[in-house]
């Protein structure tokens, strides 16, 4: 039976064996406190999950600390065998996992399916990569000495993940940590804990020893984060979320000088030059702006158009945005689902209203889908520096349009932000491509390309967009310490 948002929690669980198992497990544990998880498409209850406390988090840290030496003591190959099993189980249950993800997050079920299988590629990648955590032999000026560098797991990791990618953001952190020999205590977003609980269930089935991968669900993120950042047994914090919270976690982690991976906010520019392939740029902008209802940190936040192509680009962009089907994520024709909750929608609305009050023009109508947590794709032209939307990570389906005359002006506008996560541009000129790619201040550049994420490539930002990289061969280093060994008397 396929799921629909009209079902009751009991019907939902009956139709999805993975959700059934999660709910049975929660009920068997008889948690003293729970909190409700709602479907953003209709605000209906999906399930109640344990509302765990600071004490439960400490207990999880104790179990992770106990498990860590033995886990690190396995060979990379043995750790990787278990990681591979986890990967295979996720792939086997991808349909159930995707349905749970759409239920709690709202994105179209096909997009949710892609997230689940994309998330699994990180496990597959790091299962292999851990076998190549090479050290070094450093040449010496003393014949009797050998100088070695080895790499060792940083220890117990505290991870905090967001609601916009409830599955992919977890595997992206857990896979390198576990492959490196770290254990991990993970706090998923209180909006989307069910995908995390499903991954925990499959991790147990894959054979991770007790304490190696634990999920703590709580509707009090500050309490859990307080334990994770304050406990000296946690050696590293990995966080994806806002720059504001990232800075708080940085401050809290200072006392125990923890390693940090922070994947924070963005304000990505998407520049279309006068020599661009306009149809390709329009298709790229639609995907870069409206994927997940604009709720991604690499979203095109500002669209910068050369004055000479602005008319053609906007005509095509508006037509493509208007053709998008905004509906329940389980509707097979859905291109864009709801926003995560009413607060997110209100914040987006306030940005639109501020821009319009200061002179921006609303170029799409789409009012009919402006109900519940849904917003239609919205395009605002004539946006200026004075409007809040220019300086804010929108996290909603709104595309602000800016105009420029010269390449220099475009680069200056693009870099005029404290963020530096992603940047996109479309051009056919080779010399310009090289110049602009080098000048844009961002950790990731999409040149005639909007799909920039993959397990094999480094994801992360510069400036106030964060520290560290996820994915790629660099991603493993974020979970490894370097140790130098000088051996004398040889
Ligand atoms: C995000 O972190 O919001 C984007 C993730 C991705 O595109 O891989």
Short mmCIF file of C-alpha atoms and ligand atoms in Angstrom, two decimals:
data_model
loop_
_atom_site.label_atom_id
_atom_site.label_comp_id
_atom_site.label_asym_id
_atom_site.label_seq_id
_atom_site.Cartn_x
_atom_site.Cartn_y
_atom_site.Cartn_z
CA UNK A 1 0.00 0.00 0.00
CA UNK A 2 1.41 3.45 -0.79
CA UNK A 3 1.30 6.26 1.75
CA UNK A 4 -0.85 9.35 1.54
CA UNK A 5 -0.97 12.31 3.86
CA UNK A 6 -4.62 11.55 4.64
CA UNK A 7 -3.69 8.42 6.66
CA UNK A 8 -3.82 8.17 10.43
CA UNK A 9 -0.56 7.36 12.30
CA UNK A 10 -1.71 3.72 12.67
CA UNK A 11 -2.46 3.39 8.94
CA UNK A 12 0.87 5.01 8.06
CA UNK A 13 2.77 2.55 10.22
CA UNK A 14 0.75 -0.33 8.81
CA UNK A 15 1.71 0.67 5.27
CA UNK A 16 5.41 1.22 5.97
CA UNK A 17 7.24 -1.67 7.69
CA UNK A 18 10.17 0.56 8.65
CA UNK A 19 7.90 3.10 10.36
CA UNK A 20 6.12 0.19 12.09
CA UNK A 21 9.46 -1.06 13.47
CA UNK A 22 10.45 2.41 14.69
CA UNK A 23 7.13 2.92 16.46
CA UNK A 24 7.18 -0.59 17.99
CA UNK A 25 10.66 0.04 19.31
CA UNK A 26 9.69 3.38 20.82
CA UNK A 27 6.65 1.81 22.48
CA UNK A 28 8.71 -1.09 23.84
CA UNK A 29 11.12 1.37 25.48
CA UNK A 30 8.22 3.18 27.19
CA UNK A 31 9.85 6.65 27.15
CA UNK A 32 8.77 8.86 30.04
CA UNK A 33 8.50 11.90 27.75
CA UNK A 34 7.77 12.14 24.03
CA UNK A 35 7.25 14.83 21.44
CA UNK A 36 5.10 14.84 18.33
CA UNK A 37 6.40 14.72 14.76
CA UNK A 38 4.11 16.34 12.21
CA UNK A 39 3.69 16.14 8.46
CA UNK A 40 4.43 19.61 7.03
CA UNK A 41 1.96 19.00 4.16
CA UNK A 42 -1.05 19.00 6.50
CA UNK A 43 0.34 19.32 10.05
CA UNK A 44 -1.10 15.86 10.91
CA UNK A 45 0.57 13.76 13.58
CA UNK A 46 2.91 11.05 12.25
CA UNK A 47 4.35 9.65 15.48
CA UNK A 48 5.54 10.49 18.99
CA UNK A 49 9.26 10.02 19.60
CA UNK A 50 11.31 10.03 22.85
CA UNK A 51 12.11 13.46 24.23
CA UNK A 52 15.50 12.63 25.69
CA UNK A 53 17.20 14.72 28.30
CA UNK A 54 20.71 15.93 29.04
CA UNK A 55 21.12 12.86 31.28
CA UNK A 56 20.25 10.52 28.39
CA UNK A 57 22.79 12.33 26.22
CA UNK A 58 25.48 11.86 28.90
CA UNK A 59 24.62 8.17 29.02
CA UNK A 60 25.04 7.93 25.25
CA UNK A 61 28.41 9.71 25.48
CA UNK A 62 29.50 7.19 28.13
CA UNK A 63 28.52 4.27 25.89
CA UNK A 64 30.28 5.87 22.89
CA UNK A 65 33.43 6.45 24.97
CA UNK A 66 33.43 2.83 26.12
CA UNK A 67 32.95 1.51 22.57
CA UNK A 68 35.49 3.75 20.86
CA UNK A 69 38.85 1.99 21.51
CA UNK A 70 37.56 -1.37 20.37
CA UNK A 71 35.95 0.14 17.26
CA UNK A 72 39.16 2.02 16.42
CA UNK A 73 41.10 -1.19 17.05
CA UNK A 74 39.39 -3.03 14.21
CA UNK A 75 41.14 -2.98 10.86
CA UNK A 76 39.77 -0.50 8.34
CA UNK A 77 38.64 -3.49 6.28
CA UNK A 78 36.57 -4.88 9.18
CA UNK A 79 34.95 -1.51 9.89
CA UNK A 80 34.26 -1.17 6.21
CA UNK A 81 32.53 -4.54 5.99
CA UNK A 82 29.96 -3.29 8.51
CA UNK A 83 29.67 0.07 6.75
CA UNK A 84 29.05 -1.76 3.45
CA UNK A 85 26.30 -3.80 5.11
CA UNK A 86 24.70 -0.56 6.35
CA UNK A 87 24.88 0.86 2.83
CA UNK A 88 23.28 -2.26 1.35
CA UNK A 89 20.46 -2.26 3.91
CA UNK A 90 19.70 1.40 3.18
CA UNK A 91 19.53 0.62 -0.54
CA UNK A 92 17.26 -2.37 0.11
CA UNK A 93 14.88 -0.25 2.21
CA UNK A 94 15.18 2.91 0.11
CA UNK A 95 11.45 3.03 -0.74
CA UNK A 96 10.39 2.90 2.92
CA UNK A 97 13.07 5.39 3.94
CA UNK A 98 12.06 7.80 1.18
CA UNK A 99 8.39 7.63 2.23
CA UNK A 100 9.31 8.36 5.88
CA UNK A 101 11.46 11.27 4.71
CA UNK A 102 8.65 12.79 2.65
CA UNK A 103 6.19 12.31 5.51
CA UNK A 104 8.27 14.25 8.00
CA UNK A 105 10.04 16.73 5.70
CA UNK A 106 7.63 17.30 2.80
CA UNK A 107 9.90 17.06 -0.25
CA UNK A 108 8.64 15.16 -3.33
CA UNK A 109 9.02 11.44 -2.79
CA UNK A 110 11.24 11.05 -5.89
CA UNK A 111 13.56 13.73 -4.44
CA UNK A 112 13.45 11.95 -1.06
CA UNK A 113 14.42 8.71 -2.78
CA UNK A 114 17.37 10.45 -4.43
CA UNK A 115 18.43 11.82 -1.04
CA UNK A 116 18.34 8.37 0.57
CA UNK A 117 20.40 6.73 -2.18
CA UNK A 118 22.70 9.78 -2.44
CA UNK A 119 23.24 9.58 1.33
CA UNK A 120 24.14 5.92 0.99
CA UNK A 121 26.90 6.78 -1.51
CA UNK A 122 28.77 8.53 1.33
CA UNK A 123 28.83 5.27 3.27
CA UNK A 124 30.08 3.37 0.25
CA UNK A 125 32.70 6.03 -0.47
CA UNK A 126 34.12 6.27 3.06
CA UNK A 127 34.03 2.49 3.53
CA UNK A 128 36.65 2.43 0.74
CA UNK A 129 38.43 5.64 1.65
CA UNK A 130 39.28 4.52 5.21
CA UNK A 131 41.54 1.86 3.74
CA UNK A 132 43.63 4.69 2.30
CA UNK A 133 44.18 6.76 5.45
CA UNK A 134 47.88 6.87 4.64
CA UNK A 135 50.56 8.32 6.90
CA UNK A 136 54.01 9.60 5.89
CA UNK A 137 57.71 8.92 6.34
CA UNK A 138 59.53 12.24 6.57
CA UNK A 139 63.19 12.41 5.43
CA UNK A 140 65.58 13.19 8.29
CA UNK A 141 68.98 14.85 8.63
CA UNK A 142 70.06 12.29 11.28
CA UNK A 143 70.88 8.83 10.03
CA UNK A 144 69.87 7.15 13.29
CA UNK A 145 66.35 8.58 13.30
CA UNK A 146 63.10 7.58 11.62
CA UNK A 147 60.29 10.16 11.41
CA UNK A 148 56.79 8.84 10.96
CA UNK A 149 53.38 10.42 10.68
CA UNK A 150 50.36 8.27 11.42
CA UNK A 151 46.65 9.15 11.40
CA UNK A 152 44.34 8.18 14.24
CA UNK A 153 40.61 8.68 14.87
CA UNK A 154 39.82 11.89 16.76
CA UNK A 155 37.66 9.91 19.24
CA UNK A 156 34.01 10.36 20.14
CA UNK A 157 32.08 12.69 17.81
CA UNK A 158 28.97 14.71 18.66
CA UNK A 159 26.93 15.40 15.52
CA UNK A 160 23.97 17.72 15.11
CA UNK A 161 22.01 17.50 11.86
CA UNK A 162 19.30 19.65 10.23
CA UNK A 163 15.78 18.94 8.94
CA UNK A 164 16.30 19.88 5.29
CA UNK A 165 18.22 16.66 4.48
CA UNK A 166 17.14 14.31 7.31
CA UNK A 167 18.93 11.31 5.80
CA UNK A 168 21.80 12.62 3.65
CA UNK A 169 23.22 14.94 6.30
CA UNK A 170 23.47 12.05 8.75
CA UNK A 171 25.32 9.63 6.49
CA UNK A 172 27.60 12.46 5.37
CA UNK A 173 28.84 12.86 8.95
CA UNK A 174 28.49 9.33 10.30
CA UNK A 175 30.21 7.58 7.37
CA UNK A 176 33.59 9.36 7.60
CA UNK A 177 33.49 9.32 11.40
CA UNK A 178 32.76 5.59 11.62
CA UNK A 179 35.17 4.72 8.80
CA UNK A 180 37.96 6.61 10.58
CA UNK A 181 37.35 4.68 13.81
CA UNK A 182 35.35 7.30 15.74
CA UNK A 183 32.11 6.56 17.56
CA UNK A 184 29.25 9.02 17.21
CA UNK A 185 26.36 10.44 19.22
CA UNK A 186 23.92 12.09 16.85
CA UNK A 187 21.16 14.59 17.57
CA UNK A 188 18.84 14.90 14.55
CA UNK A 189 16.52 17.85 14.09
CA UNK A 190 13.39 17.68 16.23
CA UNK A 191 11.39 18.31 13.02
CA UNK A 192 12.67 15.13 11.32
CA UNK A 193 13.84 12.49 13.83
CA UNK A 194 12.19 9.49 12.12
CA UNK A 195 14.72 9.21 9.28
CA UNK A 196 17.49 9.22 11.90
CA UNK A 197 15.79 6.49 13.92
CA UNK A 198 15.38 4.43 10.75
CA UNK A 199 19.11 4.78 9.99
CA UNK A 200 19.93 3.78 13.59
CA UNK A 201 17.77 0.69 13.25
CA UNK A 202 19.53 -0.34 10.04
CA UNK A 203 22.94 0.39 11.60
CA UNK A 204 22.13 -2.09 14.36
CA UNK A 205 21.05 -4.63 11.77
CA UNK A 206 24.30 -4.04 9.88
CA UNK A 207 26.24 -5.09 12.99
CA UNK A 208 27.77 -1.93 14.47
CA UNK A 209 28.74 -2.82 18.06
CA UNK A 210 26.73 -1.25 20.87
CA UNK A 211 27.60 2.40 21.50
CA UNK A 212 29.23 2.98 18.10
CA UNK A 213 26.34 4.87 16.45
CA UNK A 214 23.65 6.31 18.70
CA UNK A 215 20.79 8.70 18.01
CA UNK A 216 19.44 10.99 20.73
CA UNK A 217 16.06 12.54 19.90
CA UNK A 218 14.97 15.59 21.84
CA UNK A 219 12.88 18.68 21.37
CA UNK A 220 15.39 20.61 23.47
CA UNK A 221 18.37 20.95 21.09
CA UNK A 222 20.15 23.41 23.39
CA UNK A 223 20.24 20.88 26.25
CA UNK A 224 21.67 18.10 24.08
CA UNK A 225 24.14 20.45 22.39
CA UNK A 226 25.19 21.72 25.81
CA UNK A 227 26.22 18.20 26.83
CA UNK A 228 27.90 17.42 23.50
CA UNK A 229 29.94 20.64 23.45
CA UNK A 230 30.70 20.67 27.19
CA UNK A 231 31.71 17.06 27.76
CA UNK A 232 35.50 16.63 27.50
CA UNK A 233 35.04 13.04 26.29
CA UNK A 234 33.57 14.37 23.04
CA UNK A 235 36.58 15.29 20.89
CA UNK A 236 34.80 16.69 17.90
CA UNK A 237 31.58 18.48 16.98
CA UNK A 238 30.15 18.18 13.49
CA UNK A 239 27.23 20.49 12.82
CA UNK A 240 25.12 21.48 9.84
CA UNK A 241 22.78 24.41 10.38
CA UNK A 242 22.69 28.17 10.68
CA UNK A 243 25.75 30.37 11.09
CA UNK A 244 24.18 31.82 14.24
CA UNK A 245 23.98 28.40 15.94
CA UNK A 246 27.39 27.39 14.52
CA UNK A 247 28.99 30.37 16.26
CA UNK A 248 27.28 29.41 19.53
CA UNK A 249 28.58 25.83 19.26
CA UNK A 250 32.06 27.15 18.46
CA UNK A 251 32.00 29.24 21.63
CA UNK A 252 30.72 26.35 23.75
CA UNK A 253 33.37 24.00 22.32
CA UNK A 254 36.22 26.40 23.07
CA UNK A 255 36.53 25.39 26.71
CA UNK A 256 37.54 21.83 25.76
CA UNK A 257 39.22 22.83 22.44
CA UNK A 258 37.28 20.43 20.28
CA UNK A 259 37.83 19.82 16.59
CA UNK A 260 34.98 21.36 14.60
CA UNK A 261 33.30 20.68 11.27
CA UNK A 262 30.73 23.38 10.63
CA UNK A 263 28.57 23.43 7.53
CA UNK A 264 26.75 26.72 8.01
CA UNK A 265 24.59 29.21 6.16
CA UNK A 266 25.02 30.46 2.62
CA UNK A 267 23.99 33.35 0.39
CA UNK A 268 24.87 31.83 -2.97
CA UNK A 269 25.00 34.09 -6.01
CA UNK A 270 23.97 32.68 -9.39
CA UNK A 271 25.41 34.84 -12.18
CA UNK A 272 24.29 34.68 -15.80
CA UNK A 273 26.70 36.44 -18.16
CA UNK A 274 25.78 37.82 -21.58
CA UNK A 275 27.61 34.94 -23.34
CA UNK A 276 25.73 32.19 -21.43
CA UNK A 277 23.57 29.42 -22.83
CA UNK A 278 20.34 30.97 -21.53
CA UNK A 279 18.20 27.81 -21.66
CA UNK A 280 20.81 25.88 -19.66
CA UNK A 281 21.11 28.77 -17.18
CA UNK A 282 17.31 28.87 -16.69
CA UNK A 283 17.17 25.11 -16.06
CA UNK A 284 20.12 25.40 -13.64
CA UNK A 285 18.53 28.35 -11.82
CA UNK A 286 15.19 26.53 -11.42
CA UNK A 287 16.96 23.56 -9.83
CA UNK A 288 19.41 25.62 -7.78
CA UNK A 289 16.62 27.85 -6.45
CA UNK A 290 13.56 25.66 -5.99
CA UNK A 291 14.95 22.22 -5.01
CA UNK A 292 13.46 21.31 -1.63
CA UNK A 293 11.29 24.46 -1.77
CA UNK A 294 14.41 26.61 -1.57
CA UNK A 295 15.38 25.06 1.75
CA UNK A 296 19.00 24.11 1.04
CA UNK A 297 22.09 25.91 2.21
CA UNK A 298 23.54 25.88 -1.33
CA UNK A 299 20.37 27.40 -2.81
CA UNK A 300 20.79 30.21 -5.32
CA UNK A 301 19.96 33.06 -2.94
CA UNK A 302 20.63 35.93 -5.36
CA UNK A 303 20.24 35.75 -9.15
CA UNK A 304 22.51 38.22 -10.92
CA UNK A 305 21.69 38.86 -14.60
CA UNK A 306 23.64 40.78 -17.20
CA UNK A 307 21.41 43.67 -18.33
CA UNK A 308 21.49 42.53 -21.98
CA UNK A 309 20.02 39.06 -21.31
CA UNK A 310 17.77 39.95 -18.38
CA UNK A 311 14.56 40.11 -20.46
CA UNK A 312 15.08 36.77 -22.20
CA UNK A 313 16.21 35.01 -19.01
CA UNK A 314 13.32 36.35 -16.93
CA UNK A 315 10.65 35.46 -19.51
CA UNK A 316 11.89 31.85 -19.57
CA UNK A 317 12.58 31.65 -15.83
CA UNK A 318 9.11 32.95 -14.90
CA UNK A 319 7.44 30.55 -17.36
CA UNK A 320 9.40 27.58 -15.94
CA UNK A 321 8.63 28.59 -12.33
CA UNK A 322 4.92 28.99 -13.10
CA UNK A 323 4.87 25.50 -14.66
CA UNK A 324 6.08 23.92 -11.41
CA UNK A 325 3.61 21.69 -9.66
CA UNK A 326 3.44 22.62 -5.98
CA UNK A 327 1.68 19.89 -4.04
CA UNK A 328 1.88 17.15 -1.43
CA UNK A 329 5.18 15.28 -1.78
CA UNK A 330 3.32 12.00 -2.37
CA UNK A 331 1.61 13.40 -5.48
CA UNK A 332 3.56 11.76 -8.35
CA UNK A 333 3.42 15.06 -10.28
CA UNK A 334 4.85 17.10 -7.38
CA UNK A 335 7.85 19.33 -8.23
CA UNK A 336 7.91 21.20 -4.94
CA UNK A 337 6.40 20.29 -1.56
CA UNK A 338 5.53 22.42 1.48
CA UNK A 339 7.92 24.42 3.61
CA UNK A 340 8.93 22.74 6.85
CA UNK A 341 6.54 24.65 9.14
CA UNK A 342 4.51 27.84 9.49
CA UNK A 343 7.36 29.76 11.15
CA UNK A 344 9.57 29.12 8.10
CA UNK A 345 6.82 30.31 5.80
CA UNK A 346 6.19 33.42 7.88
CA UNK A 347 9.89 34.31 7.82
CA UNK A 348 9.94 33.97 4.02
CA UNK A 349 6.78 36.03 3.70
CA UNK A 350 8.28 38.80 5.84
CA UNK A 351 11.29 38.97 3.49
CA UNK A 352 8.98 39.23 0.46
CA UNK A 353 6.89 41.95 2.10
CA UNK A 354 9.98 43.95 3.10
CA UNK A 355 11.34 43.75 -0.48
CA UNK A 356 8.01 44.80 -2.03
CA UNK A 357 7.62 47.67 0.43
CA UNK A 358 11.09 48.88 -0.63
CA UNK A 359 10.28 48.74 -4.36
CA UNK A 360 10.81 45.15 -5.57
CA UNK A 361 8.36 43.77 -8.11
CA UNK A 362 6.58 40.43 -7.77
CA UNK A 363 6.99 38.66 -11.11
CA UNK A 364 5.08 35.45 -10.45
CA UNK A 365 1.51 35.17 -9.28
CA UNK A 366 1.07 31.56 -8.10
CA UNK A 367 -1.15 32.76 -5.21
CA UNK A 368 -3.36 29.68 -5.43
CA UNK A 369 -0.81 27.48 -3.65
CA UNK A 370 -0.23 30.01 -0.88
CA UNK A 371 -2.06 27.88 1.72
CA UNK A 372 -1.00 25.88 4.78
CA UNK A 373 2.79 25.55 4.78
CA UNK A 374 2.93 25.78 0.98
CA UNK A 375 4.33 28.71 -0.95
CA UNK A 376 4.51 28.90 -4.74
CA UNK A 377 7.78 29.75 -6.51
CA UNK A 378 8.18 33.51 -6.23
CA UNK A 379 10.40 35.74 -8.37
CA UNK A 380 11.18 39.28 -7.24
CA UNK A 381 12.80 41.70 -9.67
CA UNK A 382 14.37 45.06 -8.98
CA UNK A 383 15.92 43.88 -5.71
CA UNK A 384 18.45 46.24 -4.11
CA UNK A 385 21.03 46.23 -1.35
CA UNK A 386 18.61 48.02 0.98
CA UNK A 387 16.27 45.03 1.19
CA UNK A 388 16.61 42.41 3.95
CA UNK A 389 16.34 39.59 1.41
CA UNK A 390 19.72 40.56 -0.10
CA UNK A 391 21.58 39.87 3.11
CA UNK A 392 19.57 36.98 4.54
CA UNK A 393 19.74 33.26 3.81
CA UNK A 394 16.17 33.03 2.46
CA UNK A 395 15.54 29.29 2.91
CA UNK A 396 12.32 29.51 0.92
CA UNK A 397 11.17 29.43 -2.71
CA UNK A 398 11.92 33.07 -3.52
CA UNK A 399 14.32 34.18 -6.26
CA UNK A 400 15.53 37.80 -5.97
CA UNK A 401 16.78 39.23 -9.26
CA UNK A 402 19.67 41.74 -9.56
CA UNK A 403 21.14 43.31 -12.68
CA UNK A 404 24.80 44.10 -13.56
CA UNK A 405 26.65 45.69 -16.48
CA UNK A 406 30.26 44.43 -16.12
CA UNK A 407 32.04 41.28 -14.98
CA UNK A 408 33.82 43.25 -12.28
CA UNK A 409 30.51 44.51 -10.91
CA UNK A 410 29.04 40.97 -10.93
CA UNK A 411 31.96 39.55 -8.95
CA UNK A 412 31.83 42.44 -6.49
CA UNK A 413 28.09 41.98 -5.93
CA UNK A 414 28.50 38.20 -5.60
CA UNK A 415 31.23 38.53 -2.96
CA UNK A 416 29.42 41.22 -0.99
CA UNK A 417 28.35 38.85 1.81
CA UNK A 418 29.92 37.37 4.93
CA UNK A 419 28.95 33.90 3.60
CA UNK A 420 31.03 31.79 1.22
CA UNK A 421 29.43 28.41 0.67
CA UNK A 422 28.42 27.96 -3.00
CA UNK A 423 28.42 30.19 -6.06
CA UNK A 424 27.17 29.46 -9.57
CA UNK A 425 27.77 31.14 -12.90
CA UNK A 426 26.94 30.57 -16.54
CA UNK A 427 29.28 31.62 -19.34
CA UNK A 428 30.70 30.18 -22.55
CA UNK A 429 33.96 32.13 -22.33
CA UNK A 430 36.94 30.07 -21.19
CA UNK A 431 39.02 33.01 -19.98
CA UNK A 432 36.07 34.47 -18.08
CA UNK A 433 35.27 31.02 -16.64
CA UNK A 434 38.74 30.74 -15.14
CA UNK A 435 38.88 34.36 -13.92
CA UNK A 436 35.48 34.34 -12.24
CA UNK A 437 35.87 30.86 -10.71
CA UNK A 438 39.08 32.06 -9.06
CA UNK A 439 37.63 35.38 -7.91
CA UNK A 440 34.38 34.16 -6.37
CA UNK A 441 34.68 33.77 -2.61
CA UNK A 442 33.04 30.39 -2.03
CA UNK A 443 34.05 26.86 -1.11
CA UNK A 444 32.16 25.40 -4.07
CA UNK A 445 31.65 26.75 -7.57
CA UNK A 446 29.12 25.50 -10.11
CA UNK A 447 30.33 26.65 -13.54
CA UNK A 448 27.52 25.98 -16.04
CA UNK A 449 26.37 23.46 -13.43
CA UNK A 450 23.92 23.47 -10.52
CA UNK A 451 24.34 19.91 -9.14
CA UNK A 452 27.57 20.26 -7.19
CA UNK A 453 27.24 17.64 -4.41
CA UNK A 454 28.68 14.14 -4.56
CA UNK A 455 30.41 11.73 -2.20
CA UNK A 456 33.65 12.04 -4.17
CA UNK A 457 33.86 15.86 -4.01
CA UNK A 458 34.53 18.26 -1.10
CA UNK A 459 31.41 19.98 0.27
CA UNK A 460 31.95 22.98 2.54
CA UNK A 461 32.38 26.70 2.79
CA UNK A 462 34.74 29.56 3.56
CA UNK A 463 34.17 32.84 5.46
CA UNK A 464 31.15 32.53 7.79
CA UNK A 465 29.85 29.47 5.94
CA UNK A 466 31.94 27.14 8.02
CA UNK A 467 34.96 24.93 8.57
CA UNK A 468 35.97 21.57 7.16
CA UNK A 469 34.80 19.50 4.22
CA UNK A 470 32.31 16.64 3.88
CA UNK A 471 32.77 13.95 1.23
CA UNK A 472 35.89 13.36 -0.89
CA UNK A 473 39.31 12.26 0.29
CA UNK A 474 39.55 15.48 2.31
CA UNK A 475 36.43 14.50 4.28
CA UNK A 476 38.15 11.66 6.10
CA UNK A 477 40.87 13.99 7.43
CA UNK A 478 38.20 15.90 9.36
CA UNK A 479 37.87 12.82 11.60
CA UNK A 480 41.57 11.95 11.90
CA UNK A 481 44.30 13.39 14.11
CA UNK A 482 47.86 13.56 12.85
CA UNK A 483 50.48 12.01 15.14
CA UNK A 484 54.21 12.44 14.54
CA UNK A 485 56.54 9.75 15.89
CA UNK A 486 60.29 10.37 16.09
CA UNK A 487 62.21 7.09 16.46
CA UNK A 488 65.80 7.51 17.57
CA UNK A 489 68.79 5.18 18.09
CA UNK A 490 68.30 3.21 14.87
C1 LIG B 1 22.49 21.57 2.03
O1 LIG B 1 23.31 21.23 2.89
O2 LIG B 1 21.56 22.31 2.31
C2 LIG B 1 22.65 21.08 0.59
C3 LIG B 1 23.09 19.70 0.55
C4 LIG B 1 23.46 19.26 -0.81
O3 LIG B 1 23.11 19.89 -1.80
O4 LIG B 1 24.18 18.27 -0.90
#
